[in-house]
Coordinates of C-alpha atoms and ligand atoms in Angstrom, one line a residue:
M14 CA -0.2 0.0 -0.3
R15 CA 2.4 1.9 1.1
Q16 CA 4.2 1.8 -2.6
C17 CA 1.0 2.6 -4.7
E18 CA 0.9 5.9 -2.1
K19 CA 5.1 6.4 -3.5
H20 CA 3.3 5.8 -7.0
E21 CA 0.7 8.2 -8.1
L22 CA 3.5 10.4 -5.9
L23 CA 5.9 10.3 -8.2
F24 CA 3.4 9.8 -12.0
D25 CA 1.7 13.3 -10.0
I26 CA 5.4 15.2 -10.7
T27 CA 6.1 13.5 -14.4
E28 CA 3.3 15.1 -15.6
T29 CA 3.1 18.7 -14.1
Q30 CA 7.2 18.7 -14.6
R31 CA 5.6 18.1 -18.7
G32 CA 3.4 20.2 -18.5
H33 CA 6.7 22.2 -18.2
Y34 CA 8.2 21.6 -20.8
L35 CA 5.1 22.1 -23.4
L36 CA 4.1 25.7 -21.8
V37 CA 8.0 26.8 -21.8
M38 CA 8.0 25.0 -25.7
I39 CA 5.4 27.6 -26.6
L40 CA 6.3 29.9 -24.8
P41 CA 6.2 33.7 -26.9
R42 CA 10.2 34.5 -27.4
S43 CA 11.9 38.0 -26.6
S44 CA 8.5 38.8 -24.2
L45 CA 8.9 40.8 -20.7
F46 CA 5.8 38.7 -19.5
A47 CA 7.3 35.3 -21.0
F48 CA 10.5 36.2 -19.4
L49 CA 8.6 36.4 -15.7
L50 CA 6.5 33.5 -16.0
F51 CA 9.6 31.3 -17.1
S52 CA 11.6 32.8 -13.9
L53 CA 8.9 31.6 -11.6
L54 CA 8.4 28.3 -13.3
L55 CA 11.7 27.7 -12.2
L56 CA 11.5 29.6 -8.9
S57 CA 8.5 27.3 -8.2
L58 CA 11.3 24.1 -10.5
T59 CA 14.1 24.7 -8.0
V60 CA 11.5 23.6 -4.7
F61 CA 12.1 20.2 -6.2
V62 CA 14.6 20.0 -8.1
K63 CA 16.9 19.1 -5.9
K64 CA 15.3 15.4 -5.2
W65 CA 15.9 14.8 -8.7
H66 CA 19.5 15.4 -8.8
F67 CA 21.6 12.7 -9.6
G68 CA 18.5 10.4 -9.8
L69 CA 18.0 9.9 -6.3
Q70 CA 14.4 9.4 -6.5
E71 CA 14.0 5.9 -6.7
K72 CA 10.4 4.8 -7.3
K73 CA 9.9 1.7 -5.2
P74 CA 11.8 1.4 -1.8
F75 CA 13.6 -2.1 -3.6
G76 CA 14.0 -1.8 -7.1
D77 CA 13.1 -4.9 -8.7
A78 CA 15.6 -4.4 -10.7
A79 CA 16.3 -8.0 -12.1
R80 CA 12.4 -8.8 -12.5
A81 CA 11.8 -7.9 -15.3
D82 CA 8.4 -9.6 -15.3
G83 CA 7.8 -6.4 -12.8
S84 CA 5.8 -8.8 -10.4
T85 CA 5.6 -7.8 -7.2
P86 CA 7.1 -10.2 -4.6
A87 CA 5.5 -11.6 -1.4
H88 CA 6.3 -10.2 1.8
H89 CA 9.9 -11.7 2.0
S90 CA 11.6 -12.5 5.1
L91 CA 14.5 -10.2 5.6
D92 CA 17.2 -13.5 4.7
K93 CA 15.6 -14.3 1.9
Q94 CA 15.9 -10.9 0.7
L95 CA 19.0 -10.4 1.4
Q96 CA 19.1 -14.0 -0.5
E97 CA 17.7 -12.8 -3.9
R98 CA 20.3 -9.5 -3.8
Q99 CA 23.1 -11.7 -3.8
Q100 CA 21.9 -13.6 -6.5
E101 CA 20.7 -10.1 -8.2
L102 CA 24.8 -9.8 -8.0
E103 CA 26.3 -13.1 -8.8
L104 CA 23.3 -13.4 -11.7
V105 CA 25.5 -9.8 -13.2
D106 CA 28.8 -11.5 -12.6
I107 CA 27.8 -15.4 -14.6
A108 CA 26.6 -12.4 -17.3
F109 CA 29.6 -11.6 -17.8
L110 CA 31.4 -14.1 -17.6
K111 CA 29.5 -15.2 -20.2
I112 CA 29.5 -13.4 -22.6
K113 CA 33.1 -12.5 -22.4
S114 CA 34.9 -16.6 -21.8
P115 CA 36.4 -17.7 -25.1
D116 CA 33.1 -19.8 -26.2
G117 CA 30.8 -16.9 -26.2
F118 CA 30.7 -15.1 -28.6
M119 CA 32.9 -11.6 -28.0
D120 CA 32.3 -8.2 -29.4
S121 CA 34.2 -6.6 -32.1
P122 CA 37.7 -5.4 -30.8
T123 CA 37.4 -1.8 -33.3
D124 CA 35.1 -1.3 -29.7
H125 CA 37.1 0.0 -27.4
S126 CA 35.0 0.6 -24.8
V127 CA 36.0 -3.4 -24.0
N128 CA 39.6 -3.8 -23.5
Y129 CA 39.6 -4.6 -19.8
D130 CA 40.7 -8.1 -18.7
Y131 CA 37.9 -9.4 -15.5
R132 CA 40.3 -9.6 -13.0
K133 CA 41.5 -5.9 -13.0
I134 CA 37.9 -5.4 -12.2
S135 CA 36.4 -7.9 -9.5
L136 CA 34.4 -5.8 -6.9
D137 CA 37.3 -5.2 -4.3
S138 CA 40.8 -4.7 -6.9
T139 CA 39.2 -2.5 -9.7
A140 CA 41.5 -1.4 -12.6
K141 CA 40.9 1.8 -13.6
A142 CA 40.1 2.9 -9.8
D143 CA 42.8 3.9 -8.5
I144 CA 40.5 6.0 -5.3
G145 CA 40.2 3.5 -2.6
C146 CA 40.0 3.6 1.2
E147 CA 43.1 4.6 1.6
E148 CA 42.6 7.6 -0.7
L149 CA 38.8 8.0 0.8
N150 CA 40.3 9.3 3.9
G151 CA 40.6 12.1 4.2
V152 CA 38.3 13.4 1.4
K153 CA 35.8 15.7 3.2
A154 CA 33.0 16.3 2.1
V155 CA 32.4 19.6 1.3
D156 CA 28.7 20.5 0.6
F157 CA 25.8 17.9 -0.1
L158 CA 24.6 17.1 -3.7
G159 CA 21.3 15.3 -2.9
S160 CA 19.2 12.4 -1.1
G161 CA 17.1 9.5 -2.4
Y162 CA 14.6 6.8 -0.9
T163 CA 18.6 4.9 -0.8
K164 CA 21.5 7.2 -1.1
K165 CA 23.0 9.7 -1.5
V166 CA 25.4 12.2 -2.8
M167 CA 28.3 14.3 -1.4
K168 CA 30.8 16.1 -3.2
A169 CA 34.2 15.7 -1.7
A170 CA 37.1 17.5 -2.4
M171 CA 40.2 15.7 -3.3
P172 CA 44.0 16.5 -2.3
E173 CA 45.9 16.7 -5.7
G174 CA 42.8 18.8 -5.9
G175 CA 38.9 18.5 -8.2
F176 CA 35.8 17.6 -7.8
V177 CA 34.3 14.6 -7.0
A178 CA 31.1 12.3 -5.7
M179 CA 30.4 10.2 -3.1
K180 CA 27.3 8.2 -3.7
S181 CA 26.8 6.1 0.0
V182 CA 23.8 4.3 1.4
N183 CA 21.9 6.9 3.1
H184 CA 20.6 5.8 6.8
Q185 CA 18.0 8.3 6.8
G186 CA 16.5 7.0 3.8
I187 CA 13.4 5.8 2.9
D188 CA 14.3 1.8 2.0
M189 CA 16.0 1.6 5.7
R190 CA 13.5 3.5 7.2
L191 CA 11.1 1.2 5.7
C192 CA 13.2 -2.0 6.4
V193 CA 14.2 -1.5 9.8
E194 CA 10.8 -0.8 10.8
D195 CA 8.7 -4.4 8.9
F196 CA 12.3 -6.3 10.4
Q197 CA 13.5 -5.1 13.9
D198 CA 17.3 -5.5 12.6
S199 CA 19.1 -2.4 12.1
Q200 CA 22.5 -4.5 11.0
G201 CA 20.5 -6.6 8.3
C202 CA 18.7 -3.1 6.9
Q203 CA 22.1 -1.7 6.5
E204 CA 22.6 -5.1 4.4
L205 CA 19.8 -4.9 2.5
V206 CA 20.4 -1.2 1.4
S207 CA 23.5 -1.4 0.2
F208 CA 23.0 -3.8 -2.2
K209 CA 21.6 -2.1 -4.8
L210 CA 25.2 0.6 -4.6
K211 CA 26.7 -2.9 -4.6
K212 CA 24.7 -3.9 -7.3
E213 CA 25.8 -0.1 -9.3
I214 CA 29.4 -0.7 -8.4
M215 CA 29.7 -3.6 -10.6
L216 CA 27.2 -2.1 -13.2
L217 CA 29.6 0.6 -13.4
Q218 CA 32.4 -1.3 -13.7
R219 CA 31.8 -3.6 -16.4
L220 CA 29.9 -0.5 -18.2
Q221 CA 32.5 2.3 -19.7
H222 CA 31.2 4.5 -21.7
P223 CA 31.8 8.0 -22.8
N224 CA 28.0 8.5 -21.6
I225 CA 27.7 6.8 -18.6
I226 CA 29.4 8.6 -15.4
E227 CA 33.0 7.5 -14.7
L228 CA 33.6 5.0 -11.8
K229 CA 36.7 7.0 -10.2
G230 CA 37.0 4.6 -7.1
Q231 CA 35.1 2.9 -4.4
C232 CA 35.2 1.6 -0.8
Q233 CA 33.8 -0.9 0.8
D234 CA 34.9 -0.6 4.4
S235 CA 32.4 0.2 6.7
S236 CA 35.5 1.8 9.6
V237 CA 37.0 4.6 6.9
V238 CA 33.8 6.0 5.7
G239 CA 31.5 4.8 7.3
G240 CA 30.2 2.0 4.0
I241 CA 29.8 1.1 1.1
T242 CA 31.4 4.3 -0.7
A243 CA 31.6 4.8 -4.8
V244 CA 33.5 7.8 -6.0
L245 CA 32.4 8.9 -8.9
E246 CA 33.1 11.9 -12.3
Q247 CA 31.0 14.6 -10.6
G248 CA 27.9 16.1 -12.8
T249 CA 26.0 18.4 -12.2
P250 CA 21.4 17.6 -12.5
L251 CA 20.4 17.3 -15.9
Q252 CA 17.8 19.8 -16.4
M253 CA 15.0 20.0 -19.1
I254 CA 14.1 23.1 -18.5
H255 CA 17.4 24.4 -18.2
L256 CA 17.7 22.0 -21.6
L257 CA 14.5 23.3 -23.0
Q258 CA 16.6 26.7 -23.4
S259 CA 19.5 26.3 -24.9
P260 CA 21.4 25.8 -28.8
W261 CA 19.2 23.4 -30.5
E262 CA 23.2 22.3 -30.8
E263 CA 23.2 21.2 -27.6
R264 CA 20.0 19.8 -27.0
F265 CA 21.1 17.4 -30.3
R266 CA 24.0 17.1 -28.7
V267 CA 21.9 14.6 -26.2
C268 CA 20.3 13.1 -28.1
L269 CA 22.9 12.2 -29.7
G270 CA 25.4 10.9 -26.8
L271 CA 21.6 8.8 -26.1
A272 CA 21.4 7.1 -29.3
R273 CA 25.2 6.4 -28.8
L274 CA 25.0 5.1 -25.4
L275 CA 21.3 3.0 -26.3
K276 CA 23.2 1.3 -29.0
Y277 CA 25.8 0.2 -26.5
L278 CA 24.2 -0.7 -23.8
S279 CA 21.9 -3.1 -26.7
H280 CA 25.6 -4.8 -27.2
S281 CA 27.3 -4.4 -23.8
P282 CA 30.1 -6.7 -21.8
L283 CA 26.4 -8.1 -19.4
G284 CA 24.1 -8.3 -22.7
S285 CA 21.2 -6.3 -23.6
V286 CA 21.0 -3.9 -20.5
S287 CA 18.0 -1.9 -19.9
L288 CA 17.4 0.9 -18.3
L289 CA 13.7 0.9 -16.8
D290 CA 14.1 4.3 -15.3
F291 CA 14.4 5.6 -18.1
Q292 CA 14.4 9.0 -16.9
P293 CA 15.6 12.9 -17.2
R294 CA 16.9 12.4 -13.8
Q295 CA 19.2 8.9 -14.5
F296 CA 21.1 11.3 -15.9
V297 CA 23.7 14.7 -14.6
M298 CA 25.9 16.3 -17.3
V299 CA 29.4 16.7 -18.0
S300 CA 30.4 19.4 -19.9
G301 CA 27.6 19.4 -22.3
E302 CA 27.8 15.4 -22.7
I303 CA 25.0 13.3 -20.6
K304 CA 26.0 10.8 -18.5
L305 CA 23.5 7.9 -16.9
T306 CA 25.2 8.0 -13.4
D307 CA 22.0 5.8 -11.5
L308 CA 22.8 2.6 -12.9
D309 CA 20.6 0.2 -10.1
D310 CA 17.8 0.4 -12.0
A311 CA 19.0 -1.7 -15.1
T312 CA 18.2 -5.7 -16.2
I313 CA 20.2 -7.5 -18.0
K314 CA 18.1 -10.9 -19.1
E315 CA 15.0 -10.2 -20.8
P316 CA 11.9 -12.0 -20.1
S317 CA 11.8 -15.5 -21.5
C318 CA 8.7 -16.1 -24.3
Q319 CA 6.0 -19.3 -25.6
E320 CA 4.5 -16.2 -27.6
D321 CA 5.3 -13.3 -29.2
S322 CA 1.7 -11.7 -26.6
D323 CA 3.7 -12.6 -23.7
C324 CA 6.8 -10.0 -25.1
L325 CA 4.1 -7.5 -24.5
L326 CA 6.2 -3.3 -24.0
Q327 CA 3.3 -1.3 -22.4
F328 CA 3.7 2.6 -22.2
P329 CA 1.4 5.0 -21.1
S330 CA 0.4 5.7 -24.8
R331 CA 1.4 3.1 -26.7
N332 CA 1.5 -0.1 -26.2
F333 CA 4.1 -3.0 -28.6
T334 CA 4.2 -6.8 -28.7
L335 CA 7.6 -8.2 -30.5
P336 CA 8.3 -11.3 -31.5
C337 CA 9.4 -14.5 -29.4
S338 CA 12.3 -15.2 -30.6
S339 CA 12.5 -19.4 -31.4
S340 CA 14.4 -19.9 -27.9
G341 CA 11.9 -18.6 -26.3
T342 CA 13.4 -15.4 -24.7
C343 CA 11.6 -11.4 -25.8
E344 CA 15.0 -10.8 -28.5
G345 CA 15.1 -7.0 -28.4
L346 CA 12.4 -5.8 -26.1
N347 CA 15.6 -4.8 -23.7
E348 CA 16.7 -2.0 -26.0
M349 CA 13.5 -1.7 -28.0
R350 CA 12.4 -0.3 -24.2
N351 CA 15.2 1.8 -23.8
L352 CA 14.7 3.4 -27.2
Y353 CA 11.4 3.5 -26.4
N354 CA 11.9 5.4 -23.5
A355 CA 14.7 8.0 -24.4
Y356 CA 12.5 9.3 -27.7
R357 CA 9.4 10.5 -25.1
Y358 CA 11.3 11.8 -22.4
F359 CA 14.0 13.2 -24.3
F360 CA 13.7 13.6 -28.4
T361 CA 10.7 14.7 -28.9
Y362 CA 11.6 17.6 -26.5
L363 CA 14.4 18.4 -27.3
L364 CA 15.2 16.9 -31.6
P365 CA 12.7 18.2 -33.3
H366 CA 12.1 22.2 -31.6
Q367 CA 14.4 25.5 -33.6
A368 CA 15.5 22.7 -35.6
P369 CA 17.8 23.9 -39.2
L370 CA 15.2 24.4 -41.5
L371 CA 17.0 21.6 -43.8
L372 CA 17.9 19.6 -41.2
K373 CA 14.5 18.9 -40.3
P374 CA 13.3 16.0 -43.0
L375 CA 15.6 13.7 -41.8
I376 CA 15.0 14.4 -37.9
L377 CA 11.8 13.5 -38.8
Q378 CA 12.3 11.0 -40.5
I379 CA 14.0 9.5 -37.0
M380 CA 11.6 10.2 -35.0
N381 CA 9.0 8.6 -36.7
A382 CA 11.1 5.7 -36.1
T383 CA 12.0 6.0 -33.1
G384 CA 8.6 6.2 -31.9
D385 CA 7.1 3.7 -33.8
L386 CA 10.0 1.6 -33.0
K387 CA 10.9 0.6 -36.2
L388 CA 14.8 1.0 -36.4
S389 CA 17.0 -0.9 -34.0
T390 CA 19.8 1.0 -31.3
N391 CA 22.6 0.1 -34.0
Q392 CA 20.2 2.1 -37.2
T393 CA 18.1 4.9 -35.2
L394 CA 22.8 6.1 -34.7
I395 CA 23.5 5.6 -37.9
A396 CA 21.1 8.1 -38.5
F397 CA 22.2 10.6 -35.5
E398 CA 25.7 9.8 -37.3
E399 CA 24.1 11.0 -40.8
L400 CA 22.8 14.0 -38.9
L401 CA 25.7 15.7 -37.2
H402 CA 27.9 14.6 -40.4
L403 CA 25.2 16.8 -42.3
Y404 CA 25.4 19.2 -39.4
K405 CA 29.2 20.0 -38.7
S406 CA 30.7 19.3 -42.7
G407 CA 27.3 22.2 -43.6
L408 CA 26.5 20.0 -46.5
H409 CA 22.9 21.6 -45.2
L410 CA 23.5 24.6 -46.1
E411 CA 24.8 24.0 -50.2
N412 CA 21.8 26.5 -51.0
L413 CA 22.6 29.9 -49.8
P414 CA 22.6 32.7 -51.5
S415 CA 26.0 33.4 -52.2
S416 CA 25.1 37.1 -53.1
I417 CA 25.0 38.0 -49.1
A418 CA 28.3 38.0 -48.2
K419 CA 28.5 40.7 -50.5
D420 CA 26.0 42.6 -48.8
Y421 CA 29.2 43.3 -45.4
A422 CA 32.4 44.5 -45.8
V423 CA 35.2 42.5 -43.8
L424 CA 37.6 43.5 -41.6
K425 CA 40.8 41.0 -40.2
G426 CA 42.3 40.8 -37.5
V427 CA 40.1 43.4 -35.7
Q428 CA 37.3 42.7 -32.7
S429 CA 35.0 45.2 -31.8
A430 CA 34.9 47.4 -28.9
G431 CA 32.2 49.6 -26.7
N432 CA 29.9 46.8 -28.2
V433 CA 26.0 47.9 -28.6
E434 CA 23.7 44.5 -28.0
Y435 CA 20.5 43.5 -28.4
R436 CA 19.6 39.9 -27.5
C437 CA 18.1 37.1 -29.1
W438 CA 17.2 33.2 -28.7
P439 CA 18.7 31.1 -27.9
S440 CA 22.2 33.0 -27.4
Y441 CA 25.1 31.1 -25.7
R442 CA 25.7 34.3 -23.9
Q443 CA 23.3 36.0 -22.3
H444 CA 23.3 39.0 -22.4
G445 CA 23.7 39.9 -26.4
C446 CA 23.0 37.6 -28.9
V447 CA 26.0 34.9 -30.2
L448 CA 24.9 31.9 -32.4
S449 CA 26.4 29.6 -33.9
V450 CA 27.2 29.2 -37.5
H451 CA 29.1 27.5 -40.0
S452 CA 30.4 29.8 -42.0
A453 CA 30.3 33.9 -42.8
R454 CA 27.6 33.4 -45.3
E455 CA 25.6 32.0 -42.7
A456 CA 26.5 34.9 -40.3
A457 CA 25.5 36.4 -42.5
L458 CA 22.2 35.6 -43.0
I459 CA 21.3 35.3 -40.2
C460 CA 22.5 38.9 -39.8
S461 CA 20.5 40.4 -42.1
S462 CA 17.4 38.5 -40.1
H463 CA 17.3 40.1 -37.0
P464 CA 16.6 43.7 -37.4
D465 CA 18.4 45.6 -35.5
C466 CA 21.9 43.2 -36.3
T467 CA 25.4 45.5 -37.9
S468 CA 27.9 43.6 -37.9
F469 CA 29.0 40.5 -36.2
S470 CA 32.4 39.4 -35.5
L471 CA 33.7 35.9 -36.1
S472 CA 36.0 34.8 -34.4
S473 CA 38.6 30.9 -34.7
Q474 CA 39.3 30.5 -31.0
H475 CA 35.5 30.2 -30.9
T476 CA 33.9 26.7 -31.6
T477 CA 31.4 24.7 -30.3
W478 CA 31.3 21.1 -29.9
T479 CA 31.3 19.6 -33.8
G480 CA 33.7 22.9 -34.1
R481 CA 31.2 25.6 -36.4
L482 CA 32.1 29.1 -35.1
L483 CA 30.9 31.2 -32.9
A484 CA 29.8 34.7 -34.3
S485 CA 28.2 37.4 -31.8
F486 CA 25.4 40.0 -33.4
R487 CA 25.3 43.6 -32.2
S488 CA 23.7 46.6 -33.4
G489 CA 26.3 48.6 -33.2
Y490 CA 29.9 49.1 -31.5
S491 CA 31.9 52.6 -31.1
H492 CA 35.3 51.8 -31.7
L493 CA 37.9 48.6 -33.0
L494 CA 40.7 46.9 -31.1
P495 CA 43.9 44.4 -33.1
D496 CA 42.8 40.7 -32.6
V497 CA 44.7 38.4 -34.5
H498 CA 42.0 35.4 -33.9
S499 CA 39.1 37.2 -35.6
A500 CA 37.6 39.6 -38.1
V501 CA 34.2 41.9 -37.6
Y502 CA 31.5 42.1 -40.7
M503 CA 29.7 45.5 -40.7
R504 CA 26.5 45.3 -42.9
R505 CA 26.7 47.8 -46.2
V506 CA 22.8 47.4 -46.4
K507 CA 20.2 47.7 -43.9
A508 CA 16.7 46.1 -45.2
S509 CA 15.6 49.9 -45.7
G510 CA 17.9 50.8 -48.2
A511 CA 21.0 53.1 -45.9
V512 CA 23.6 52.9 -46.6
L513 CA 25.4 52.1 -43.6
Ligands
LIG611 C1 -2.4 -1.7 -23.6 O1 -2.0 -2.4 -22.6 C2 -2.6 -2.9 -21.4 C3 -2.9 -4.1 -21.4 O2 -3.2 -5.1 -22.7 C4 -4.0 -2.0 -21.9 O3 -4.9 -2.2 -20.4 C5 -3.4 -0.7 -22.6 O4 -5.8 -0.2 -22.4 C6 -3.3 -0.5 -23.5 N1 -2.7 0.9 -24.0 C7 -3.2 1.6 -25.1 C8 -2.6 2.8 -25.2 O5 -3.4 0.9 -26.2
LIG612 C1 4.5 7.9 -38.6 O1 4.7 8.2 -39.9 C2 3.7 7.6 -40.4 C3 3.5 7.3 -41.8 O2 2.7 8.8 -42.0 C4 2.0 7.5 -39.7 O3 1.0 5.6 -40.3 C5 2.9 7.6 -38.2 O4 2.1 7.4 -37.0 C6 3.6 8.2 -37.7 N1 4.4 7.6 -36.3 C7 4.7 8.8 -35.2 C8 4.7 8.0 -34.4 O5 4.8 9.6 -35.8
LIG613 C1 25.1 -3.6 -34.2 O1 26.2 -3.5 -33.3 C2 27.2 -4.2 -32.8 C3 28.4 -3.7 -31.9 O2 28.9 -2.4 -33.2 C4 27.3 -5.5 -33.4 O3 27.7 -6.8 -33.0 C5 25.6 -6.2 -34.3 O4 25.9 -7.8 -34.1 C6 24.7 -4.3 -34.5 N1 23.4 -5.7 -34.7 C7 23.1 -5.9 -35.7 C8 22.1 -5.8 -35.9 O5 23.7 -5.3 -37.1

């Protein structure tokens, strides 16, 4: 019964949040009213944003991650539950060894992310993870980042500089409280609650990808850090509201990161991994790149089946039935669950909105195919990489009028000073109009379409993650300063025909 209440609460928040996304998307641009409304929204959001940090708000006190059929367990004794958790961990190991064994199949050798030796990454001695109990001994937590039913996350400063996130069991969390209420055994409960974190550490050791948070170390010695602790790369919580306000290029980066992650998860060293709770709060951002940070709700087993109708994928607005394979498993179910979740939580909000006009047909194709689950994760990634290629190469701009460049006089080796800025949306800089462009020609086209724009600068020193240039548009400046990396383009003729 307690579980039901929690489900409802979470559902409510999700629906409210969805409302917010839509509102943000339809707000009229640059109107003061919209700006105020948005500030209000942000204010109301910050109240619960903290809880969403690091995906700490799990759905169930003891997530039935390995229980792919989603059945609710009967009331087990604590011992029984401990045994089950242990088996869950062993399952992860078995899956890993099976795939790594010489008789099993191996991932392609070109896949850089799987070249490591199992022995080096067993639970107690990690290969890459060089932060251990000893190193953690002197580390001080400097900030509280968030907490949830099971875990809490602290920001910690490393002695050699830099920050990490330290995840440990939340002794004040709901998981712990409910367990102690039920079993009056705080030692046993601590062990039970620790399993989620143990599983997460095991998965992080075996799943390594640029879009999965890096495990920097761990310690399981309670005399040192008070229980099991995972040391993670530090990220910032992913906020959809913030992303919706970002340039398309940054939103595309998030979707591409997800597409790459999903392909990896479908062919991971553990087999096909599915995230049962696939929502923005399971992810963080690290320097503009999306990274999965919460893995304890991952499942590595695909359900067994007798007929196709056993392989049902249910979502609130859509159901899918997958074929039951001859070996009696719902092959591809994990992959498709991830893909549809990526579609409904991320792609629909982030990808089509404000996309470059000439990329829209390809984007609509991707949206249509993922929304109907017509493509595998491999094929989806191919489509995304094609999008990236087009965008980077500027091929989608080939039809720009070349005459546009004639409307501008260029001064190389200078930058403007005493600028008179105007705002545009979505700008890389808050006070001013800074947009990414492929070339001076694209920038000229943009300047000509902004009534306030009289000049723009391009600097070879500032590029975006795709390598596009950052152009800064303005309505005036007072003088020019020498700068070898910069060029200033002045508009000769305003739309009114007046010569500057
Ligand atoms: C999905 O399937 C469930 C169970 O069969 C059914 O109750 C629900 O109405 C279906 N939803 C949609 C959107 O078709
Ligand atoms: C994809 O396109 C087909 C054909 O136009 C349409 O029937 C279908 O509803 C679209 N699916 C999605 C998810 O947009
Ligand atoms: C998808 O890509 C993976 C890894 O590159 C490969 O092992 C697998 O065979 C591909 N699957 C299909 C259906 O092409």
